[in-house]
Amino acid sequence: MSDSRPVLDQINVVTANFAESLAFYRLLGVNFPEEGVFKKNGVAHHVNAVNGAGAHFDLDSPTFAQIWKQWMERPRGFERPSARDVSL
């Protein structure tokens, strides 16, 4: 019998002040690499940190979160884009 319990492997925080949130979580020790910060027109919208166990911790702007929500509502069979595919 397989273990079918849900596994928490991702946390997304949507923040109105991306720069301050990024600085705050870095102070707490979250390793958000600078080269991993997704920016469009100089404005940061998304960053992802992965711990040793493979769990994801993401910061998202409200704009990015809304676009991601629209992608997730697409019918099955549509390929899910990556953060780099965002057209803001």
Short mmCIF file of N, CA and C in Angstrom, two decimals:
data_model
loop_
_atom_site.label_atom_id
_atom_site.label_comp_id
_atom_site.label_asym_id
_atom_site.label_seq_id
_atom_site.Cartn_x
_atom_site.Cartn_y
_atom_site.Cartn_z
N MET A 1 0.85 -1.18 0.00
CA MET A 1 0.00 0.00 0.00
C MET A 1 0.89 1.23 0.00
N SER A 2 0.61 2.17 -0.89
CA SER A 2 1.44 3.37 -0.96
C SER A 2 0.94 4.44 0.01
N ASP A 3 1.86 5.29 0.40
CA ASP A 3 1.53 6.40 1.28
C ASP A 3 0.95 7.53 0.43
N SER A 4 -0.35 7.81 0.55
CA SER A 4 -1.01 8.81 -0.30
C SER A 4 -1.24 10.14 0.42
N ARG A 5 -0.57 10.34 1.55
CA ARG A 5 -0.73 11.62 2.26
C ARG A 5 -0.09 12.74 1.45
N PRO A 6 -0.67 13.95 1.52
CA PRO A 6 -0.08 15.07 0.80
C PRO A 6 1.29 15.41 1.39
N VAL A 7 2.15 15.94 0.55
CA VAL A 7 3.49 16.34 0.95
C VAL A 7 3.64 17.84 0.70
N LEU A 8 4.03 18.57 1.73
CA LEU A 8 4.28 20.00 1.57
C LEU A 8 5.67 20.15 0.97
N ASP A 9 5.73 20.58 -0.29
CA ASP A 9 7.03 20.72 -0.94
C ASP A 9 7.21 22.09 -1.60
N GLN A 10 6.24 23.00 -1.39
CA GLN A 10 6.38 24.33 -1.95
C GLN A 10 5.55 25.33 -1.15
N ILE A 11 6.17 26.48 -0.88
CA ILE A 11 5.48 27.61 -0.25
C ILE A 11 5.71 28.82 -1.14
N ASN A 12 4.63 29.50 -1.49
CA ASN A 12 4.71 30.73 -2.27
C ASN A 12 4.22 31.88 -1.41
N VAL A 13 5.00 32.94 -1.34
CA VAL A 13 4.61 34.16 -0.65
C VAL A 13 4.43 35.24 -1.70
N VAL A 14 3.23 35.81 -1.75
CA VAL A 14 2.95 36.91 -2.68
C VAL A 14 3.12 38.20 -1.87
N THR A 15 3.98 39.07 -2.35
CA THR A 15 4.32 40.28 -1.61
C THR A 15 4.19 41.53 -2.46
N ALA A 16 3.61 42.56 -1.87
CA ALA A 16 3.46 43.83 -2.56
C ALA A 16 4.80 44.58 -2.61
N ASN A 17 5.70 44.28 -1.67
CA ASN A 17 7.01 44.93 -1.67
C ASN A 17 8.08 43.85 -1.81
N PHE A 18 8.34 43.49 -3.04
CA PHE A 18 9.24 42.37 -3.35
C PHE A 18 10.63 42.60 -2.78
N ALA A 19 11.20 43.78 -2.99
CA ALA A 19 12.57 44.06 -2.54
C ALA A 19 12.72 43.92 -1.03
N GLU A 20 11.78 44.47 -0.27
CA GLU A 20 11.87 44.37 1.19
C GLU A 20 11.67 42.93 1.66
N SER A 21 10.77 42.21 1.03
CA SER A 21 10.56 40.80 1.41
C SER A 21 11.79 39.97 1.10
N LEU A 22 12.39 40.21 -0.05
CA LEU A 22 13.61 39.48 -0.42
C LEU A 22 14.71 39.74 0.60
N ALA A 23 14.92 41.00 0.97
CA ALA A 23 15.94 41.34 1.97
C ALA A 23 15.63 40.69 3.31
N PHE A 24 14.36 40.71 3.72
CA PHE A 24 13.95 40.12 5.00
C PHE A 24 14.25 38.62 5.06
N TYR A 25 13.82 37.88 4.03
CA TYR A 25 14.04 36.44 4.06
C TYR A 25 15.52 36.08 3.92
N ARG A 26 16.28 36.91 3.22
CA ARG A 26 17.73 36.69 3.17
C ARG A 26 18.34 36.89 4.55
N LEU A 27 17.86 37.88 5.31
CA LEU A 27 18.34 38.08 6.68
C LEU A 27 18.04 36.87 7.55
N LEU A 28 16.92 36.21 7.28
CA LEU A 28 16.57 35.00 8.02
C LEU A 28 17.38 33.79 7.59
N GLY A 29 18.14 33.93 6.52
CA GLY A 29 19.01 32.85 6.07
C GLY A 29 18.53 32.08 4.86
N VAL A 30 17.44 32.53 4.23
CA VAL A 30 16.97 31.87 3.01
C VAL A 30 17.93 32.21 1.87
N ASN A 31 18.41 31.20 1.17
CA ASN A 31 19.37 31.39 0.09
C ASN A 31 18.64 31.65 -1.23
N PHE A 32 18.32 32.93 -1.47
CA PHE A 32 17.76 33.35 -2.74
C PHE A 32 18.92 33.91 -3.57
N PRO A 33 19.46 33.15 -4.51
CA PRO A 33 20.60 33.65 -5.28
C PRO A 33 20.19 34.83 -6.17
N GLU A 34 21.05 35.84 -6.23
CA GLU A 34 20.75 37.04 -7.02
C GLU A 34 20.49 36.69 -8.48
N GLU A 35 21.24 35.74 -9.03
CA GLU A 35 21.05 35.37 -10.44
C GLU A 35 19.71 34.65 -10.67
N GLY A 36 19.04 34.24 -9.59
CA GLY A 36 17.75 33.58 -9.71
C GLY A 36 16.56 34.51 -9.65
N VAL A 37 16.81 35.80 -9.40
CA VAL A 37 15.71 36.77 -9.31
C VAL A 37 15.24 37.09 -10.73
N PHE A 38 13.97 36.79 -11.01
CA PHE A 38 13.38 37.07 -12.32
C PHE A 38 12.91 38.51 -12.36
N LYS A 39 13.43 39.28 -13.30
CA LYS A 39 13.06 40.68 -13.45
C LYS A 39 12.53 40.93 -14.85
N LYS A 40 11.61 41.84 -14.94
CA LYS A 40 11.09 42.30 -16.23
C LYS A 40 11.13 43.82 -16.19
N ASN A 41 11.81 44.42 -17.15
CA ASN A 41 11.97 45.88 -17.20
C ASN A 41 12.54 46.44 -15.90
N GLY A 42 13.48 45.70 -15.30
CA GLY A 42 14.15 46.15 -14.08
C GLY A 42 13.37 45.94 -12.80
N VAL A 43 12.17 45.38 -12.88
CA VAL A 43 11.33 45.16 -11.71
C VAL A 43 11.33 43.67 -11.38
N ALA A 44 11.67 43.33 -10.12
CA ALA A 44 11.70 41.92 -9.69
C ALA A 44 10.29 41.40 -9.47
N HIS A 45 10.04 40.17 -9.96
CA HIS A 45 8.70 39.57 -9.84
C HIS A 45 8.70 38.17 -9.24
N HIS A 46 9.83 37.46 -9.26
CA HIS A 46 9.82 36.07 -8.80
C HIS A 46 11.24 35.64 -8.43
N VAL A 47 11.32 34.84 -7.38
CA VAL A 47 12.57 34.18 -7.02
C VAL A 47 12.22 32.88 -6.29
N ASN A 48 13.11 31.90 -6.42
CA ASN A 48 12.86 30.57 -5.87
C ASN A 48 14.10 30.10 -5.13
N ALA A 49 13.89 29.53 -3.95
CA ALA A 49 14.96 28.87 -3.21
C ALA A 49 14.55 27.42 -3.02
N VAL A 50 15.51 26.52 -3.11
CA VAL A 50 15.24 25.10 -2.91
C VAL A 50 16.17 24.61 -1.81
N ASN A 51 15.59 23.93 -0.81
CA ASN A 51 16.44 23.41 0.26
C ASN A 51 16.99 22.04 -0.10
N GLY A 52 17.80 21.47 0.77
CA GLY A 52 18.45 20.19 0.50
C GLY A 52 17.47 19.04 0.29
N ALA A 53 16.26 19.16 0.81
CA ALA A 53 15.26 18.10 0.65
C ALA A 53 14.42 18.28 -0.60
N GLY A 54 14.68 19.36 -1.36
CA GLY A 54 13.93 19.59 -2.60
C GLY A 54 12.69 20.44 -2.44
N ALA A 55 12.45 21.00 -1.24
CA ALA A 55 11.29 21.86 -1.03
C ALA A 55 11.56 23.25 -1.59
N HIS A 56 10.55 23.84 -2.20
CA HIS A 56 10.67 25.15 -2.83
C HIS A 56 10.06 26.23 -1.94
N PHE A 57 10.71 27.39 -1.90
CA PHE A 57 10.18 28.57 -1.23
C PHE A 57 10.28 29.70 -2.25
N ASP A 58 9.14 30.24 -2.68
CA ASP A 58 9.10 31.25 -3.74
C ASP A 58 8.55 32.56 -3.21
N LEU A 59 9.11 33.66 -3.71
CA LEU A 59 8.52 34.98 -3.53
C LEU A 59 7.99 35.42 -4.88
N ASP A 60 6.78 35.95 -4.89
CA ASP A 60 6.15 36.40 -6.13
C ASP A 60 5.54 37.78 -5.95
N SER A 61 5.59 38.59 -7.00
CA SER A 61 4.86 39.86 -7.01
C SER A 61 3.39 39.55 -7.26
N PRO A 62 2.47 40.45 -6.90
CA PRO A 62 1.06 40.22 -7.22
C PRO A 62 0.82 40.04 -8.72
N THR A 63 1.56 40.77 -9.55
CA THR A 63 1.41 40.64 -11.01
C THR A 63 1.78 39.23 -11.45
N PHE A 64 2.91 38.74 -10.97
CA PHE A 64 3.36 37.40 -11.33
C PHE A 64 2.37 36.35 -10.83
N ALA A 65 1.89 36.51 -9.60
CA ALA A 65 0.95 35.55 -9.03
C ALA A 65 -0.34 35.47 -9.84
N GLN A 66 -0.83 36.61 -10.31
CA GLN A 66 -2.06 36.62 -11.11
C GLN A 66 -1.86 35.89 -12.44
N ILE A 67 -0.72 36.12 -13.06
CA ILE A 67 -0.43 35.43 -14.33
C ILE A 67 -0.31 33.94 -14.09
N TRP A 68 0.38 33.55 -13.03
CA TRP A 68 0.53 32.12 -12.71
C TRP A 68 -0.84 31.49 -12.46
N LYS A 69 -1.72 32.21 -11.75
CA LYS A 69 -3.07 31.70 -11.49
C LYS A 69 -3.80 31.43 -12.80
N GLN A 70 -3.69 32.34 -13.76
CA GLN A 70 -4.34 32.14 -15.06
C GLN A 70 -3.78 30.92 -15.77
N TRP A 71 -2.47 30.71 -15.69
CA TRP A 71 -1.86 29.53 -16.31
C TRP A 71 -2.39 28.26 -15.68
N MET A 72 -2.52 28.27 -14.35
CA MET A 72 -2.95 27.07 -13.64
C MET A 72 -4.41 26.73 -13.93
N GLU A 73 -5.19 27.71 -14.34
CA GLU A 73 -6.60 27.48 -14.65
C GLU A 73 -6.83 26.97 -16.07
N ARG A 74 -5.76 26.85 -16.85
CA ARG A 74 -5.90 26.33 -18.22
C ARG A 74 -6.32 24.86 -18.16
N PRO A 75 -7.01 24.41 -19.19
CA PRO A 75 -7.42 22.99 -19.23
C PRO A 75 -6.19 22.08 -19.24
N ARG A 76 -6.38 20.86 -18.76
CA ARG A 76 -5.29 19.87 -18.79
C ARG A 76 -4.82 19.68 -20.22
N GLY A 77 -3.55 19.39 -20.37
CA GLY A 77 -2.99 19.19 -21.69
C GLY A 77 -2.17 20.37 -22.16
N PHE A 78 -2.42 21.57 -21.59
CA PHE A 78 -1.60 22.72 -21.92
C PHE A 78 -0.31 22.64 -21.13
N GLU A 79 0.79 22.92 -21.79
CA GLU A 79 2.09 22.89 -21.11
C GLU A 79 2.17 24.09 -20.17
N ARG A 80 2.61 23.84 -18.95
CA ARG A 80 2.77 24.91 -17.97
C ARG A 80 4.09 25.64 -18.24
N PRO A 81 4.06 26.95 -18.40
CA PRO A 81 5.30 27.69 -18.67
C PRO A 81 6.13 27.85 -17.41
N SER A 82 7.39 28.17 -17.57
CA SER A 82 8.27 28.46 -16.44
C SER A 82 8.20 29.97 -16.15
N ALA A 83 8.82 30.37 -15.05
CA ALA A 83 8.85 31.79 -14.70
C ALA A 83 9.46 32.63 -15.81
N ARG A 84 10.40 32.06 -16.52
CA ARG A 84 11.09 32.80 -17.58
C ARG A 84 10.18 33.08 -18.78
N ASP A 85 9.03 32.40 -18.86
CA ASP A 85 8.11 32.58 -19.98
C ASP A 85 7.10 33.71 -19.75
N VAL A 86 7.19 34.38 -18.61
CA VAL A 86 6.22 35.41 -18.25
C VAL A 86 6.29 36.58 -19.21
N SER A 87 5.13 37.05 -19.65
CA SER A 87 5.10 38.30 -20.41
C SER A 87 4.27 39.28 -19.60
N LEU A 88 4.97 40.10 -18.84
CA LEU A 88 4.31 41.08 -17.96
C LEU A 88 4.12 42.39 -18.68
#
